[in-house]
PDB file of C-alpha atoms in Angstrom:
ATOM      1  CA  UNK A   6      34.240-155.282 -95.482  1.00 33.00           C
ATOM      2  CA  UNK A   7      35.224-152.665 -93.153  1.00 39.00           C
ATOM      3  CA  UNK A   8      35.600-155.302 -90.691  1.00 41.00           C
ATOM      4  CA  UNK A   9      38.119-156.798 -92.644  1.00 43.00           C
ATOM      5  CA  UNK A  10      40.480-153.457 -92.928  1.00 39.00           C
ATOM      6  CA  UNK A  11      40.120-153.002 -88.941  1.00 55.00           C
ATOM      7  CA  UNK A  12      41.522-156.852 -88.536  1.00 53.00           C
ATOM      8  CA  UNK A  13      44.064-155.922 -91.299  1.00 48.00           C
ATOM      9  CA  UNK A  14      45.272-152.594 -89.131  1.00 65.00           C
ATOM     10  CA  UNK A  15      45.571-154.351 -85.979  1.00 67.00           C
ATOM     11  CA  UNK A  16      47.644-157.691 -87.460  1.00 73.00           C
ATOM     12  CA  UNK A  17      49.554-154.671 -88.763  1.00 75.00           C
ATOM     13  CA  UNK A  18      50.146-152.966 -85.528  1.00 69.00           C
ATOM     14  CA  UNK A  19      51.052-155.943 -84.063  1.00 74.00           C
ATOM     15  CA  UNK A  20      53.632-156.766 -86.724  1.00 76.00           C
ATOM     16  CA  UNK A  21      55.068-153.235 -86.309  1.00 79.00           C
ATOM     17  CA  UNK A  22      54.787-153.317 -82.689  1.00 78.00           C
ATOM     18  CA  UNK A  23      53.166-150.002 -82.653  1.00 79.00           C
ATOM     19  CA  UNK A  24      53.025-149.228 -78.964  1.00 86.00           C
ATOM     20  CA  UNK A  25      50.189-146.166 -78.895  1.00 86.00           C
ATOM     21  CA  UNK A  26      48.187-148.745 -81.392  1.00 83.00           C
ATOM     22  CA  UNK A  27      48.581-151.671 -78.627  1.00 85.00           C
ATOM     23  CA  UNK A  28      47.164-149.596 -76.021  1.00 88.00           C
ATOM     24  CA  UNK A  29      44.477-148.649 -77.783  1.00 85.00           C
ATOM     25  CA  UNK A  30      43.512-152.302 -78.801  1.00 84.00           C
ATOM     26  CA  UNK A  31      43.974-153.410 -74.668  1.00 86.00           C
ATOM     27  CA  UNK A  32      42.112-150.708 -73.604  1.00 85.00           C
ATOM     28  CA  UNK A  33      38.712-150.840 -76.151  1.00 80.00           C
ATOM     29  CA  UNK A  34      35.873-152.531 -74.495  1.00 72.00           C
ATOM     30  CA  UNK A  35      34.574-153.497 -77.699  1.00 65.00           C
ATOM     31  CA  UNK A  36      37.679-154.753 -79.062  1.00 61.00           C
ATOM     32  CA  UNK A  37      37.538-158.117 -80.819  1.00 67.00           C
ATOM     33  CA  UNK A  38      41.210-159.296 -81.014  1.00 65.00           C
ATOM     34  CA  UNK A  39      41.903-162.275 -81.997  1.00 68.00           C
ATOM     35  CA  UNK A  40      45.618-162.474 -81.314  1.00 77.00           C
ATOM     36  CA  UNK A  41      45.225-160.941 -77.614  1.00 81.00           C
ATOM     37  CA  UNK A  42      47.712-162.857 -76.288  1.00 86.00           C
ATOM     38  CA  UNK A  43      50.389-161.689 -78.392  1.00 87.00           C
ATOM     39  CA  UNK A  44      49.150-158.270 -78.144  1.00 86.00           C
ATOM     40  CA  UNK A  45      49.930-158.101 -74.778  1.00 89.00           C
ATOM     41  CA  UNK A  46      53.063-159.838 -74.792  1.00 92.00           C
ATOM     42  CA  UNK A  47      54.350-157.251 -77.044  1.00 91.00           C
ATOM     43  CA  UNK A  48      52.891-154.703 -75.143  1.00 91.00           C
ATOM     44  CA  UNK A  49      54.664-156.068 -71.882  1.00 93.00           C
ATOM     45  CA  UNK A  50      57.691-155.743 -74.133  1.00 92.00           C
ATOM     46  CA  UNK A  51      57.613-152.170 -75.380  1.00 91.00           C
ATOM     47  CA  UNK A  52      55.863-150.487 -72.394  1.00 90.00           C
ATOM     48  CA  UNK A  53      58.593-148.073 -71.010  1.00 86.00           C
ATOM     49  CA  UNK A  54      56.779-145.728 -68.565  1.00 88.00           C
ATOM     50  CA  UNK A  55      54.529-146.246 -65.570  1.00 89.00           C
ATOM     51  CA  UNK A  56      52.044-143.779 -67.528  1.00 91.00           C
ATOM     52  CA  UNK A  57      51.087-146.552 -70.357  1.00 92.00           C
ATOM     53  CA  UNK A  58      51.138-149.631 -68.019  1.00 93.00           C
ATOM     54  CA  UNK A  59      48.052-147.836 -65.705  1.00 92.00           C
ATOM     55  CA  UNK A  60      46.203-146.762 -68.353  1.00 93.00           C
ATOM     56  CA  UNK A  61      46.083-150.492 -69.729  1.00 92.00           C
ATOM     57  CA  UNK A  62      45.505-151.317 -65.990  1.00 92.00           C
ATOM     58  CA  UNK A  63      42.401-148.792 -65.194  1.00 91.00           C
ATOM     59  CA  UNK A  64      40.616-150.349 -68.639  1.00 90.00           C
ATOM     60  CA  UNK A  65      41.552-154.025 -68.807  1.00 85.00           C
ATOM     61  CA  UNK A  66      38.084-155.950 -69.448  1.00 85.00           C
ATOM     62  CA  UNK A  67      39.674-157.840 -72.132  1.00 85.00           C
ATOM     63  CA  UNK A  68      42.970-158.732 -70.697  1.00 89.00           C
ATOM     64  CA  UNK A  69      42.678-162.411 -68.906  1.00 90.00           C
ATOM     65  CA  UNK A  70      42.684-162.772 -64.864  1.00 92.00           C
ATOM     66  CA  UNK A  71      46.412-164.057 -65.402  1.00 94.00           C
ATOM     67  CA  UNK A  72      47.370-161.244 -67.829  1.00 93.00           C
ATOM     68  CA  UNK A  73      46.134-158.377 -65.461  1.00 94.00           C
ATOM     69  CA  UNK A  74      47.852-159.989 -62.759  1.00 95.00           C
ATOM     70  CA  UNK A  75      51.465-160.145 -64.483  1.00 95.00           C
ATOM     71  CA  UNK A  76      50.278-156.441 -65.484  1.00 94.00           C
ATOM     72  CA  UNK A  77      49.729-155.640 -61.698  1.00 95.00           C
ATOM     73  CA  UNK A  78      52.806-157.155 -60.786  1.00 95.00           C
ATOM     74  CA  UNK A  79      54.831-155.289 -63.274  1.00 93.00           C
ATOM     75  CA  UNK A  80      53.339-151.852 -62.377  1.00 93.00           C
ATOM     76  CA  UNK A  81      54.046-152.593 -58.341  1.00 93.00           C
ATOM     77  CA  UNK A  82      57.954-154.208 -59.544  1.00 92.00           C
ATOM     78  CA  UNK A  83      58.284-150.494 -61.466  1.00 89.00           C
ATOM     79  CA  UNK A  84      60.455-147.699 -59.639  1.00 86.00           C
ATOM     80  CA  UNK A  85      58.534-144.016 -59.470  1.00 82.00           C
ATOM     81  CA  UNK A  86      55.270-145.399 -60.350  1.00 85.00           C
ATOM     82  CA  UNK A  87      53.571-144.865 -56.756  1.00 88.00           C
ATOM     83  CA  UNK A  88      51.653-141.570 -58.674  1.00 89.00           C
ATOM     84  CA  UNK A  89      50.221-144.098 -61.165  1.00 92.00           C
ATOM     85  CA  UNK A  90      49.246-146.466 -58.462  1.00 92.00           C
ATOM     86  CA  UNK A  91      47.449-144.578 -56.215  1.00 91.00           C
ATOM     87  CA  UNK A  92      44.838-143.907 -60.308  1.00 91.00           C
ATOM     88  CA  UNK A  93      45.048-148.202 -60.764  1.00 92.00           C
ATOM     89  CA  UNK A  94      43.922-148.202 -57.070  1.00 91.00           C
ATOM     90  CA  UNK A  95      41.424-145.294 -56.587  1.00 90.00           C
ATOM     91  CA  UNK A  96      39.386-146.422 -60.541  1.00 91.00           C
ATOM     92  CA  UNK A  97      39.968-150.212 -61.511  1.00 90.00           C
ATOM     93  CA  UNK A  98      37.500-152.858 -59.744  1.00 89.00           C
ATOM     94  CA  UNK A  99      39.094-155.784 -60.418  1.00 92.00           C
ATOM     95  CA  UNK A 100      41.625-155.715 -58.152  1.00 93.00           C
ATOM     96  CA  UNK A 101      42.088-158.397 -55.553  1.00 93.00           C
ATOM     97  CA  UNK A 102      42.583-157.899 -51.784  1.00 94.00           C
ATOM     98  CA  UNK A 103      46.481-158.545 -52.083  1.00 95.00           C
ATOM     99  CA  UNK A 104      46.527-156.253 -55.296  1.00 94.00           C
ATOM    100  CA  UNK A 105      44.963-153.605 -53.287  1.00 92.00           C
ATOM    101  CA  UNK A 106      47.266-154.550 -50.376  1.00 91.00           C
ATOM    102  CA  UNK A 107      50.508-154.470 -52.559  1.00 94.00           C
ATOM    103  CA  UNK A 108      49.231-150.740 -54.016  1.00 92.00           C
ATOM    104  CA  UNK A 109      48.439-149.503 -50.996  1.00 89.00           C
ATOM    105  CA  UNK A 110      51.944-150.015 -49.908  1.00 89.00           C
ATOM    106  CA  UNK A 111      53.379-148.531 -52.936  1.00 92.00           C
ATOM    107  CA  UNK A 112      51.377-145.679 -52.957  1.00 89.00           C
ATOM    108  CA  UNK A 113      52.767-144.805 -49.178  1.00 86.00           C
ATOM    109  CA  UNK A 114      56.223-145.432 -50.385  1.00 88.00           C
ATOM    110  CA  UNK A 115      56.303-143.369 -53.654  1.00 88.00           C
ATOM    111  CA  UNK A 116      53.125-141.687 -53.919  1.00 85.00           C
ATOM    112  CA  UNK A 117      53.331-137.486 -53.920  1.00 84.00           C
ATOM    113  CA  UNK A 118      51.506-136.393 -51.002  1.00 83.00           C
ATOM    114  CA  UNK A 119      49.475-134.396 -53.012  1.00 85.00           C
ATOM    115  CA  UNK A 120      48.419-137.167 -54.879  1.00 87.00           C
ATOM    116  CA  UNK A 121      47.424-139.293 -51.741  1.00 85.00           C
ATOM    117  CA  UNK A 122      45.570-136.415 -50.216  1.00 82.00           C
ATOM    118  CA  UNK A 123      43.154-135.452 -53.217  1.00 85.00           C
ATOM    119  CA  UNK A 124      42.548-139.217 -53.432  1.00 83.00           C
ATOM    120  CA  UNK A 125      42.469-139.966 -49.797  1.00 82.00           C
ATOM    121  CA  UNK A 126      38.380-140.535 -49.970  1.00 78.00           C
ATOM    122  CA  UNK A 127      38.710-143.392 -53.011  1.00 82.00           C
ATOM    123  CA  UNK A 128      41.932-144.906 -51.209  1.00 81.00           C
ATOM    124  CA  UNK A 129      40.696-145.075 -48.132  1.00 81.00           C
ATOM    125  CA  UNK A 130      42.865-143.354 -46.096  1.00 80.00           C
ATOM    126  CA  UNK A 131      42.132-141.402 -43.038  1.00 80.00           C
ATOM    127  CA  UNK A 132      43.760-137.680 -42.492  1.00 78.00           C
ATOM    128  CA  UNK A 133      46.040-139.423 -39.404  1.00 82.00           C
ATOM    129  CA  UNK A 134      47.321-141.521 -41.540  1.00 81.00           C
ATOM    130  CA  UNK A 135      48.193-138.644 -44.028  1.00 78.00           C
ATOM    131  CA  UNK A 136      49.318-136.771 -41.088  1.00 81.00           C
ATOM    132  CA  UNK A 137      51.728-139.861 -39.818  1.00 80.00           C
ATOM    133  CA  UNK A 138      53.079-140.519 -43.628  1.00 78.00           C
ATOM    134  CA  UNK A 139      54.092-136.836 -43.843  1.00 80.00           C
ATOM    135  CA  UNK A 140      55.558-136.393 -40.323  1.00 81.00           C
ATOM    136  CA  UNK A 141      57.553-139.677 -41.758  1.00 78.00           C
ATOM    137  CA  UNK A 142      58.537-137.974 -44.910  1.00 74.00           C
ATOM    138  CA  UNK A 143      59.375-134.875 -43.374  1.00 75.00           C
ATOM    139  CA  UNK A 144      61.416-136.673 -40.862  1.00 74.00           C
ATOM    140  CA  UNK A 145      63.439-138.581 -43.928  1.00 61.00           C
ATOM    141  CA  UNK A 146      64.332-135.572 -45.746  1.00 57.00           C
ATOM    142  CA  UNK A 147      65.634-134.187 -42.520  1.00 56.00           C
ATOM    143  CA  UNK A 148      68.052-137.022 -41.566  1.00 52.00           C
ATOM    144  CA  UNK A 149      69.156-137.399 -44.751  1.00 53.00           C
ATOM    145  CA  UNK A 150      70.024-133.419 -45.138  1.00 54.00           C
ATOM    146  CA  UNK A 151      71.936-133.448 -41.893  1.00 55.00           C
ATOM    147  CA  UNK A 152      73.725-136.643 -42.939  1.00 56.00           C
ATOM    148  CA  UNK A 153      74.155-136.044 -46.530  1.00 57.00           C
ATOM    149  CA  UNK A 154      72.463-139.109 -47.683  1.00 52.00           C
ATOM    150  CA  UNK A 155      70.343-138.495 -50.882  1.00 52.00           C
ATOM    151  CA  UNK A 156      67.898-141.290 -50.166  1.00 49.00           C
ATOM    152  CA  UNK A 157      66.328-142.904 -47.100  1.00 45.00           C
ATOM    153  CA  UNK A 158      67.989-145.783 -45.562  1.00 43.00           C
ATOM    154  CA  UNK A 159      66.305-148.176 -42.958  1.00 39.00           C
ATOM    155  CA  UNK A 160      67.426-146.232 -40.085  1.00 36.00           C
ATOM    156  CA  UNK A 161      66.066-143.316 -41.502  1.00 34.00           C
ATOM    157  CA  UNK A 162      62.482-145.010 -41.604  1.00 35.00           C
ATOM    158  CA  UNK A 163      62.200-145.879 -37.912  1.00 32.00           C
ATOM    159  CA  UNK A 164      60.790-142.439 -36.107  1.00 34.00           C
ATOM    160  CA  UNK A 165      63.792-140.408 -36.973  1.00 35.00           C
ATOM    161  CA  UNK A 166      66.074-142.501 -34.789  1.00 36.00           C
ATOM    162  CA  UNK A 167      69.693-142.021 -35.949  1.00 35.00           C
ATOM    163  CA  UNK A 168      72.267-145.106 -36.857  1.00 39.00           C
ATOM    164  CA  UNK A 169      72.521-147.559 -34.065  1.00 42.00           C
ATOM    165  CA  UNK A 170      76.033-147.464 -32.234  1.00 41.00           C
ATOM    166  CA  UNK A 171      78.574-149.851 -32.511  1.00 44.00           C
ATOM    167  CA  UNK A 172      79.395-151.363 -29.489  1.00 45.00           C
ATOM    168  CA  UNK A 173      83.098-152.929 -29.516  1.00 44.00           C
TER     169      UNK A 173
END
């Protein structure tokens, strides 16, 4: 009987659409749900914050190949969730090699440097290529304090070059 009242809580969370309940039934290895499919889809709906999507990401066993992939894709479409990539990267297996390619890139864009160097062993990534991404960083926040700019523009990027000039 008790396996009856569990089925009858989750149908209920997913009526409600009870986001902390969602996660929990995603992220349970041993979780027998029989409407996984909408689960997710409802999850995919309510998440709202890099934080939830990884932590369905780092334990997804029972999510289908094409439902972690949408899940990947959604984490490496979110803004401000390089912090949270750099955990899916460093602890979840089934990544693929464009996955991992895709995070890696995130994780150099938004990623704290803090974050990238106490992970640097799991991601891979050697202490010149630390070095380089903060001599980048350093060389953004520069450019954009002497020109004002709050964020980095593609001119910004290139080895602290300034705007081309505009030849007449």
């Amino acid at each position: 009987m008790r396996f009856g009242v569990r089925s009858i809580r989750r149908q209920e969370a997913i009526d409600e659409r009870h986001l902390p309940t969602l996660v929990q039934l995603l992220t349970l290895d041993n979780s027998h749900l029989v409407d996984r499919d909408r689960a997710f889809a409802l999850f995919m709906d309510l998440a709202n914050s890099p934080e939830i999507l990884a932590t369905v990401a780092r334990k997804s066993s029972i999510l289908s190949a094409s439902q972690f992939d949408e899940l990947i894709k959604r984490i490496l479409a979110s803004p401000g969730c390089g912090n949270e990539a750099v955990t899916v990267l460093s602890k979840v297996n089934r990544l693929t090699e464009e996955h991992r390619r895709e995070l890696r890139a995130k994780v150099f864009r938004e990623a704290s440097l803090a974050v990238i160097a106490n992970n640097a062993t799991a991601l891979r990534i050697s202490d010149a290529e630390i070095a380089q991404l903060a001599s980048t960083r350093a060389c953004l926040v520069g450019a954009n304090a002497r020109s004002g700019r709050t964020g980095p523009d593609k001119y910004s990027v290139r080895g602290c070059r300034s705007r081309p000039s505009r030849k007449p």
